[in-house]
Amino acid sequence: AHIIGGGLIGLAVAYLMTSLGYKTILTEKKNNISKKTIFDDTRTIAISEGTKKFLNEIGLWRDINKFAEPIRKIKVIDRDISNNLNFDNFRRQSSLGYVVKNRIVHQIINKKISSLKGFKIFQGQEITHIHYESDKAVSRTKDININSDIIIAADGKNSSIRNLMKTPLYKKNYNKKALVITMKHSEDHNNIAYEYFFKDGPFAVLPMKREKGAKCSSVIWTHNKNYFDSLIKLSDKEMITILSEKLNNSLGKILSLTSKQLFPLSAHINTRFYENRLVYVGDSAHSIHPIAGQGWNLGMRDLKSLYDLSKEYKKLGIELGDKHYCHSFQQDTYYDTYRLFQITDKLDFLFRQNTFINNMFRSYGMQIIQRNTSLKNFISDFAMGI
């Protein structure tokens, strides 16, 4: 198997395929994969209960769990603190999710894979051409040719492989940006995540593990591009004042901002998740609005499908990557992805509407959900991927 892309999803695919006993090659156009990965990405990922079960199945959860902070409750607040919804998962005696830094998960998988036989990494190698020779896919870089039964493209949102293969996609540009902040604060977060809906976009706060005794949380805030372009120029002190107002003292005093990153906000879905002897996983196949924090979990669902399918092929002694393999992966993943793509897009639209009628209907809807336990349980199960 040839995996293209050495980010979180790419490395996880490589680990899965190697652990199943397949010879695996990973190519990455940058030179940033090492045993002590220096990651310039300070973002966190929210791991759903469904993803946790899969990580447990493939032998990664035990290591990740040491660095993951559980989300025990989620408070959803629309405009006004009095208009809210509260979710928990006490009936299943488990959390609603877990928050962990990207960098840590990357390091853990990197360490695990380095101990497996049959795995090779080629860094600083960009794929320039793909062609086919007698039931093999041949990927070419400036230095090497790689023959494989299957190519798994995990090279991110702006996938160069998708461009190379001319796979069509549907893209939605929200003309907004997402600001990701990690911060230290005075009060304990009590494992509560907050999702505020303001007219300009959602404002999510996720509980994080303590760092050197300091209480920490992560903020994912979406707003207009121009607003953030101005905001990012402010001093930390000025930004803390604005964040404190948004947070309504729910975490006490904000003591410091440990990182700030700005990302353009867009969503996309490929018209198909495969080509000849090639499948797309993670952001190279799809990206969704961060309103529900499900982007990484959706990528992990791709990996679960790929893992189950490859395990089946291994058991039957069939080579990977034939037409049936690619079609099976498509059938297993496309509908769920398309559904979540549409749900997150429509949720964003619904919560941005600021007319009296819309506000009234949303308020009424939230009251119905809050009172209806089975409906609340259904929503939380859906969000957890179980």
Short mmCIF file of C-alpha atoms in Angstrom, two decimals:
data_model
loop_
_atom_site.label_atom_id
_atom_site.label_comp_id
_atom_site.label_asym_id
_atom_site.label_seq_id
_atom_site.Cartn_x
_atom_site.Cartn_y
_atom_site.Cartn_z
CA ALA A 1 0.00 0.00 0.00
CA HIS A 2 1.23 3.50 -0.82
CA ILE A 3 -0.02 6.28 1.49
CA ILE A 4 0.39 9.87 0.37
CA GLY A 5 0.48 12.47 3.15
CA GLY A 6 2.14 12.32 6.56
CA GLY A 7 -0.40 14.24 8.64
CA LEU A 8 -2.53 12.68 11.37
CA ILE A 9 -4.80 10.71 9.05
CA GLY A 10 -2.01 9.62 6.69
CA LEU A 11 0.15 8.35 9.52
CA ALA A 12 -2.83 6.55 11.09
CA VAL A 13 -3.59 4.80 7.74
CA ALA A 14 0.04 3.74 7.44
CA TYR A 15 -0.08 2.32 10.99
CA LEU A 16 -3.29 0.39 10.21
CA MET A 17 -2.06 -1.10 6.93
CA THR A 18 1.33 -2.07 8.40
CA SER A 19 -0.28 -3.62 11.49
CA LEU A 20 -2.44 -5.77 9.16
CA GLY A 21 0.77 -7.14 7.65
CA TYR A 22 0.84 -5.17 4.40
CA LYS A 23 4.09 -3.67 3.12
CA THR A 24 3.48 0.05 3.41
CA ILE A 25 5.23 3.09 1.98
CA LEU A 26 4.35 6.61 3.06
CA THR A 27 5.45 9.63 1.02
CA GLU A 28 5.29 13.17 2.37
CA LYS A 29 6.28 16.25 0.38
CA LYS A 30 7.54 18.07 3.49
CA ASN A 31 10.44 17.02 5.71
CA ASN A 32 8.61 17.23 9.04
CA ILE A 33 8.05 13.64 10.16
CA SER A 34 10.51 12.50 12.79
CA LYS A 35 10.45 10.55 16.03
CA LYS A 36 10.16 13.82 17.91
CA THR A 37 7.80 15.58 15.57
CA ILE A 38 8.00 19.36 15.70
CA PHE A 39 4.44 20.34 14.89
CA ASP A 40 3.58 23.96 14.20
CA ASP A 41 -0.11 23.08 14.50
CA THR A 42 -1.36 23.87 18.00
CA ARG A 43 -4.93 22.75 17.33
CA THR A 44 -6.78 20.15 19.36
CA ILE A 45 -9.04 17.37 18.14
CA ALA A 46 -12.30 16.31 19.73
CA ILE A 47 -12.39 12.51 19.74
CA SER A 48 -15.91 11.06 19.71
CA GLU A 49 -16.91 7.95 21.64
CA GLY A 50 -17.17 6.02 18.34
CA THR A 51 -13.61 7.03 17.35
CA LYS A 52 -12.37 6.13 20.84
CA LYS A 53 -13.75 2.58 20.41
CA PHE A 54 -11.92 2.23 17.09
CA LEU A 55 -8.67 3.63 18.53
CA ASN A 56 -9.02 1.07 21.31
CA GLU A 57 -9.55 -1.74 18.79
CA ILE A 58 -6.32 -0.84 16.91
CA GLY A 59 -4.22 -0.47 20.06
CA LEU A 60 -3.77 3.32 20.16
CA TRP A 61 -6.27 4.52 22.77
CA ARG A 62 -4.33 3.48 25.87
CA ASP A 63 -1.46 5.82 24.95
CA ILE A 64 -3.71 8.66 23.73
CA ASN A 65 -5.94 8.45 26.81
CA LYS A 66 -3.12 9.65 29.08
CA PHE A 67 -3.17 13.01 27.28
CA ALA A 68 -6.92 13.26 26.56
CA GLU A 69 -9.32 15.34 28.64
CA PRO A 70 -12.88 13.95 28.77
CA ILE A 71 -15.93 16.08 27.89
CA ARG A 72 -18.56 15.11 30.45
CA LYS A 73 -21.13 17.78 29.59
CA ILE A 74 -21.85 20.04 26.62
CA LYS A 75 -23.72 23.30 27.09
CA VAL A 76 -25.24 24.75 23.91
CA ILE A 77 -26.15 28.44 24.19
CA ASP A 78 -28.00 30.34 21.48
CA ARG A 79 -27.42 34.12 21.70
CA ASP A 80 -28.65 34.34 25.28
CA ILE A 81 -27.46 32.32 28.30
CA SER A 82 -31.11 31.56 29.18
CA ASN A 83 -31.68 29.86 25.80
CA ASN A 84 -29.61 26.71 26.28
CA LEU A 85 -29.37 22.95 25.88
CA ASN A 86 -27.41 20.61 28.15
CA PHE A 87 -26.03 17.23 27.03
CA ASP A 88 -24.35 14.49 29.02
CA ASN A 89 -23.77 10.77 28.62
CA PHE A 90 -24.29 9.55 32.17
CA ARG A 91 -26.79 6.92 31.00
CA ARG A 92 -23.99 5.12 29.17
CA GLN A 93 -21.54 5.89 32.00
CA SER A 94 -19.11 7.38 29.51
CA SER A 95 -18.01 10.79 28.28
CA LEU A 96 -19.37 12.70 25.30
CA GLY A 97 -15.89 12.97 23.81
CA TYR A 98 -12.23 13.66 24.56
CA VAL A 99 -9.96 16.59 23.73
CA VAL A 100 -6.31 16.06 22.86
CA LYS A 101 -3.62 17.99 20.99
CA ASN A 102 -2.98 17.04 17.33
CA ARG A 103 0.75 17.04 17.98
CA ILE A 104 0.51 14.44 20.75
CA VAL A 105 -1.60 12.00 18.69
CA HIS A 106 0.87 12.39 15.80
CA GLN A 107 3.81 11.61 18.10
CA ILE A 108 2.09 8.55 19.57
CA ILE A 109 1.26 7.02 16.14
CA ASN A 110 4.74 7.90 14.88
CA LYS A 111 6.35 6.07 17.79
CA LYS A 112 4.08 3.03 17.36
CA ILE A 113 4.69 2.71 13.64
CA SER A 114 8.46 3.00 13.95
CA SER A 115 8.46 -0.33 15.83
CA LEU A 116 6.59 -2.18 13.04
CA LYS A 117 8.29 -4.10 10.24
CA GLY A 118 7.35 -3.56 6.59
CA PHE A 119 7.00 0.24 6.80
CA LYS A 120 9.05 2.88 5.02
CA ILE A 121 8.82 6.67 4.94
CA PHE A 122 10.11 8.86 2.12
CA GLN A 123 10.08 12.54 3.08
CA GLY A 124 10.51 15.53 0.79
CA GLN A 125 8.93 13.52 -2.06
CA GLU A 126 6.08 15.05 -4.02
CA ILE A 127 4.12 12.79 -6.38
CA THR A 128 4.27 14.29 -9.87
CA HIS A 129 2.69 11.52 -11.94
CA ILE A 130 0.53 8.40 -11.49
CA HIS A 131 0.12 5.72 -14.17
CA TYR A 132 -0.79 2.02 -14.30
CA GLU A 133 1.22 -1.05 -15.28
CA SER A 134 -0.18 -4.60 -15.19
CA ASP A 135 -2.56 -4.21 -12.22
CA LYS A 136 -0.22 -1.93 -10.31
CA ALA A 137 -0.42 1.79 -9.65
CA VAL A 138 2.91 3.53 -10.27
CA SER A 139 3.55 6.82 -8.45
CA ARG A 140 6.48 8.90 -9.57
CA THR A 141 8.45 11.58 -7.73
CA LYS A 142 11.60 13.35 -8.93
CA ASP A 143 13.70 10.64 -7.23
CA ILE A 144 11.72 7.40 -7.03
CA ASN A 145 8.99 5.24 -8.59
CA ILE A 146 6.62 3.36 -6.25
CA ASN A 147 4.64 0.33 -7.45
CA SER A 148 1.60 -0.49 -5.31
CA ASP A 149 -1.70 -2.39 -5.30
CA ILE A 150 -3.48 0.58 -3.75
CA ILE A 151 -2.78 4.28 -3.33
CA ILE A 152 -4.41 5.93 -0.30
CA ALA A 153 -4.48 9.69 -0.70
CA ALA A 154 -4.40 11.43 2.69
CA ASP A 155 -2.78 14.66 1.56
CA GLY A 156 -5.28 17.11 3.01
CA LYS A 157 -7.85 19.65 1.98
CA ASN A 158 -5.85 21.01 -0.97
CA SER A 159 -4.95 17.51 -2.17
CA SER A 160 -2.39 17.57 -4.98
CA ILE A 161 -3.39 13.96 -5.81
CA ARG A 162 -7.00 15.05 -6.34
CA ASN A 163 -5.73 17.71 -8.75
CA LEU A 164 -3.44 15.18 -10.47
CA MET A 165 -6.30 12.68 -10.92
CA LYS A 166 -8.76 15.47 -11.85
CA THR A 167 -11.33 14.14 -9.37
CA PRO A 168 -14.25 16.63 -9.33
CA LEU A 169 -15.38 18.17 -6.05
CA TYR A 170 -18.10 20.41 -4.67
CA LYS A 171 -16.69 23.27 -2.60
CA LYS A 172 -18.37 25.78 -0.32
CA ASN A 173 -16.47 28.88 0.76
CA TYR A 174 -18.00 30.48 3.85
CA ASN A 175 -16.02 33.71 3.45
CA LYS A 176 -15.16 33.40 7.11
CA LYS A 177 -12.18 32.38 9.17
CA ALA A 178 -11.74 30.15 12.21
CA LEU A 179 -9.59 31.41 15.05
CA VAL A 180 -8.13 28.65 17.23
CA ILE A 181 -6.82 29.73 20.62
CA THR A 182 -5.41 27.79 23.56
CA MET A 183 -5.56 29.62 26.87
CA LYS A 184 -4.95 29.35 30.61
CA HIS A 185 -7.67 30.40 33.05
CA SER A 186 -8.30 30.69 36.79
CA GLU A 187 -11.39 28.48 37.30
CA ASP A 188 -11.70 24.75 36.62
CA HIS A 189 -13.58 23.87 33.42
CA ASN A 190 -15.19 20.88 35.21
CA ASN A 191 -14.98 18.91 31.93
CA ILE A 192 -17.71 21.04 30.37
CA ALA A 193 -17.58 22.07 26.70
CA TYR A 194 -19.47 25.18 25.61
CA GLU A 195 -20.93 25.91 22.18
CA TYR A 196 -22.16 29.49 21.86
CA PHE A 197 -24.09 30.48 18.74
CA PHE A 198 -23.70 34.13 17.79
CA LYS A 199 -25.05 35.76 14.66
CA ASP A 200 -21.58 35.85 13.08
CA GLY A 201 -20.77 32.20 13.77
CA PRO A 202 -20.23 29.60 16.51
CA PHE A 203 -17.83 30.01 19.42
CA ALA A 204 -16.79 26.69 20.98
CA VAL A 205 -14.77 26.13 24.16
CA LEU A 206 -13.25 22.71 24.80
CA PRO A 207 -11.73 21.48 28.08
CA MET A 208 -8.05 20.51 27.91
CA LYS A 209 -5.61 18.67 30.19
CA ARG A 210 -3.77 20.83 32.70
CA GLU A 211 -0.30 21.98 31.74
CA LYS A 212 2.19 22.28 34.60
CA GLY A 213 -0.74 22.73 36.97
CA ALA A 214 -2.40 25.46 34.89
CA LYS A 215 -6.06 25.06 33.90
CA CYS A 216 -6.38 25.11 30.09
CA SER A 217 -9.05 25.24 27.39
CA SER A 218 -9.19 25.53 23.63
CA VAL A 219 -11.39 28.02 21.75
CA ILE A 220 -12.61 27.55 18.17
CA TRP A 221 -14.28 30.76 17.02
CA THR A 222 -15.68 31.51 13.57
CA HIS A 223 -16.32 35.05 12.34
CA ASN A 224 -15.99 37.28 9.29
CA LYS A 225 -12.55 37.42 7.67
CA ASN A 226 -12.18 41.18 8.09
CA TYR A 227 -13.06 41.02 11.78
CA PHE A 228 -10.36 38.42 12.50
CA ASP A 229 -7.78 40.13 10.31
CA SER A 230 -8.18 43.15 12.60
CA LEU A 231 -8.51 41.13 15.82
CA ILE A 232 -5.31 39.15 15.28
CA LYS A 233 -3.34 42.43 15.30
CA LEU A 234 -4.52 43.24 18.83
CA SER A 235 -2.35 42.61 21.88
CA ASP A 236 -3.07 39.52 24.00
CA LYS A 237 -4.39 41.78 26.74
CA GLU A 238 -6.97 43.35 24.38
CA MET A 239 -7.94 39.95 22.99
CA ILE A 240 -8.38 38.54 26.50
CA THR A 241 -10.88 41.36 27.25
CA ILE A 242 -12.96 40.39 24.18
CA LEU A 243 -12.80 36.65 25.00
CA SER A 244 -13.78 37.28 28.64
CA GLU A 245 -16.90 39.09 27.48
CA LYS A 246 -17.83 36.18 25.19
CA LEU A 247 -17.21 33.58 27.90
CA ASN A 248 -19.38 35.36 30.44
CA ASN A 249 -16.99 34.42 33.29
CA SER A 250 -17.67 30.69 32.85
CA LEU A 251 -13.94 29.90 33.27
CA GLY A 252 -13.07 32.69 35.68
CA LYS A 253 -10.27 35.02 34.67
CA ILE A 254 -8.32 34.34 31.45
CA LEU A 255 -4.68 34.40 32.55
CA SER A 256 -2.85 34.05 29.23
CA LEU A 257 -3.14 32.94 25.59
CA THR A 258 -0.64 30.19 24.80
CA SER A 259 -1.32 30.02 21.04
CA LYS A 260 -3.37 31.66 18.28
CA GLN A 261 -3.93 30.32 14.76
CA LEU A 262 -6.18 31.58 11.96
CA PHE A 263 -7.63 29.35 9.24
CA PRO A 264 -9.86 30.14 6.23
CA LEU A 265 -13.25 28.47 6.56
CA SER A 266 -14.49 26.30 3.72
CA ALA A 267 -16.04 22.88 3.21
CA HIS A 268 -15.83 20.42 0.33
CA ILE A 269 -16.78 16.93 -0.74
CA ASN A 270 -15.32 15.00 -3.67
CA THR A 271 -17.92 13.71 -6.12
CA ARG A 272 -16.40 10.27 -5.48
CA PHE A 273 -13.90 8.91 -2.97
CA TYR A 274 -11.95 6.70 -5.40
CA GLU A 275 -10.17 6.44 -8.74
CA ASN A 276 -8.46 3.44 -10.37
CA ARG A 277 -6.53 1.66 -7.54
CA LEU A 278 -6.80 4.82 -5.42
CA VAL A 279 -9.01 5.94 -2.52
CA TYR A 280 -9.25 9.32 -0.78
CA VAL A 281 -9.45 9.51 3.02
CA GLY A 282 -9.84 12.36 5.52
CA ASP A 283 -9.56 15.93 4.29
CA SER A 284 -8.46 14.89 0.80
CA ALA A 285 -11.99 13.41 0.42
CA HIS A 286 -14.05 15.85 2.48
CA SER A 287 -13.96 18.75 4.91
CA ILE A 288 -16.95 20.04 6.85
CA HIS A 289 -17.95 23.14 8.80
CA PRO A 290 -16.43 22.91 12.32
CA ILE A 291 -19.81 23.70 13.95
CA ALA A 292 -20.06 20.16 15.39
CA GLY A 293 -16.33 19.45 15.78
CA GLN A 294 -16.63 16.25 13.74
CA GLY A 295 -13.99 16.72 11.01
CA TRP A 296 -11.35 14.38 12.42
CA ASN A 297 -13.93 11.80 13.52
CA LEU A 298 -15.27 11.70 9.97
CA GLY A 299 -11.74 10.97 8.73
CA MET A 300 -11.44 8.20 11.32
CA ARG A 301 -14.68 6.68 10.04
CA ASP A 302 -13.00 6.44 6.61
CA LEU A 303 -10.12 4.62 8.29
CA LYS A 304 -12.45 2.19 10.09
CA SER A 305 -14.06 1.29 6.73
CA LEU A 306 -10.65 0.91 5.10
CA TYR A 307 -9.37 -1.20 8.00
CA ASP A 308 -12.37 -3.58 7.99
CA LEU A 309 -12.25 -3.93 4.20
CA SER A 310 -8.47 -4.55 4.12
CA LYS A 311 -8.75 -7.08 6.96
CA GLU A 312 -11.38 -8.96 4.95
CA TYR A 313 -9.16 -8.95 1.84
CA LYS A 314 -6.21 -10.19 3.92
CA LYS A 315 -8.29 -13.06 5.28
CA LEU A 316 -9.36 -14.05 1.76
CA GLY A 317 -5.83 -13.67 0.41
CA ILE A 318 -6.90 -11.14 -2.27
CA GLU A 319 -4.70 -8.23 -3.35
CA LEU A 320 -5.98 -4.81 -2.34
CA GLY A 321 -7.10 -2.08 -4.68
CA ASP A 322 -9.26 -3.81 -7.27
CA LYS A 323 -12.49 -2.25 -8.56
CA HIS A 324 -14.60 -4.05 -5.95
CA TYR A 325 -12.34 -2.81 -3.13
CA CYS A 326 -12.64 0.83 -4.23
CA HIS A 327 -16.40 0.58 -4.81
CA SER A 328 -16.94 -1.07 -1.42
CA PHE A 329 -15.06 1.75 0.30
CA GLN A 330 -17.16 4.32 -1.59
CA GLN A 331 -20.44 2.61 -0.65
CA ASP A 332 -19.42 2.33 2.98
CA THR A 333 -18.40 5.96 3.46
CA TYR A 334 -20.02 8.31 0.95
CA TYR A 335 -23.60 8.55 2.23
CA ASP A 336 -22.62 9.20 5.88
CA THR A 337 -20.12 11.84 4.81
CA TYR A 338 -22.56 13.59 2.47
CA ARG A 339 -25.21 13.59 5.21
CA LEU A 340 -22.84 15.19 7.77
CA PHE A 341 -21.60 17.67 5.16
CA GLN A 342 -25.21 18.84 4.62
CA ILE A 343 -26.18 18.78 8.32
CA THR A 344 -23.25 20.95 9.43
CA ASP A 345 -23.80 23.36 6.54
CA LYS A 346 -27.53 23.75 7.30
CA LEU A 347 -26.92 24.04 11.06
CA ASP A 348 -24.52 26.91 10.42
CA PHE A 349 -27.12 28.60 8.19
CA LEU A 350 -29.91 28.08 10.75
CA PHE A 351 -27.94 29.52 13.68
CA ARG A 352 -26.72 32.53 11.70
CA GLN A 353 -30.26 33.71 10.92
CA ASN A 354 -30.97 36.64 13.19
CA THR A 355 -34.59 37.59 12.49
CA PHE A 356 -37.18 37.65 15.25
CA ILE A 357 -39.08 34.68 13.74
CA ASN A 358 -35.93 32.54 13.35
CA ASN A 359 -34.77 33.33 16.87
CA MET A 360 -38.19 32.42 18.23
CA PHE A 361 -38.31 29.10 16.35
CA ARG A 362 -34.79 28.17 17.46
CA SER A 363 -35.65 28.99 21.06
CA TYR A 364 -38.82 26.92 20.85
CA GLY A 365 -36.94 24.02 19.21
CA MET A 366 -34.27 24.04 21.90
CA GLN A 367 -36.90 23.95 24.62
CA ILE A 368 -38.52 20.89 22.97
CA ILE A 369 -35.16 19.08 22.74
CA GLN A 370 -34.24 19.98 26.33
CA ARG A 371 -37.51 18.48 27.60
CA ASN A 372 -37.43 15.37 25.38
CA THR A 373 -34.88 12.93 26.81
CA SER A 374 -35.03 10.38 23.98
CA LEU A 375 -34.55 13.11 21.36
CA LYS A 376 -31.58 14.50 23.32
CA ASN A 377 -30.09 11.02 23.61
CA PHE A 378 -30.51 10.47 19.86
CA ILE A 379 -28.69 13.75 19.07
CA SER A 380 -25.83 13.00 21.47
CA ASP A 381 -25.45 9.43 20.11
CA PHE A 382 -25.36 10.77 16.55
CA ALA A 383 -22.69 13.32 17.51
CA MET A 384 -20.64 10.61 19.22
CA GLY A 385 -20.78 8.33 16.21
CA ILE A 386 -22.31 5.40 18.10
#
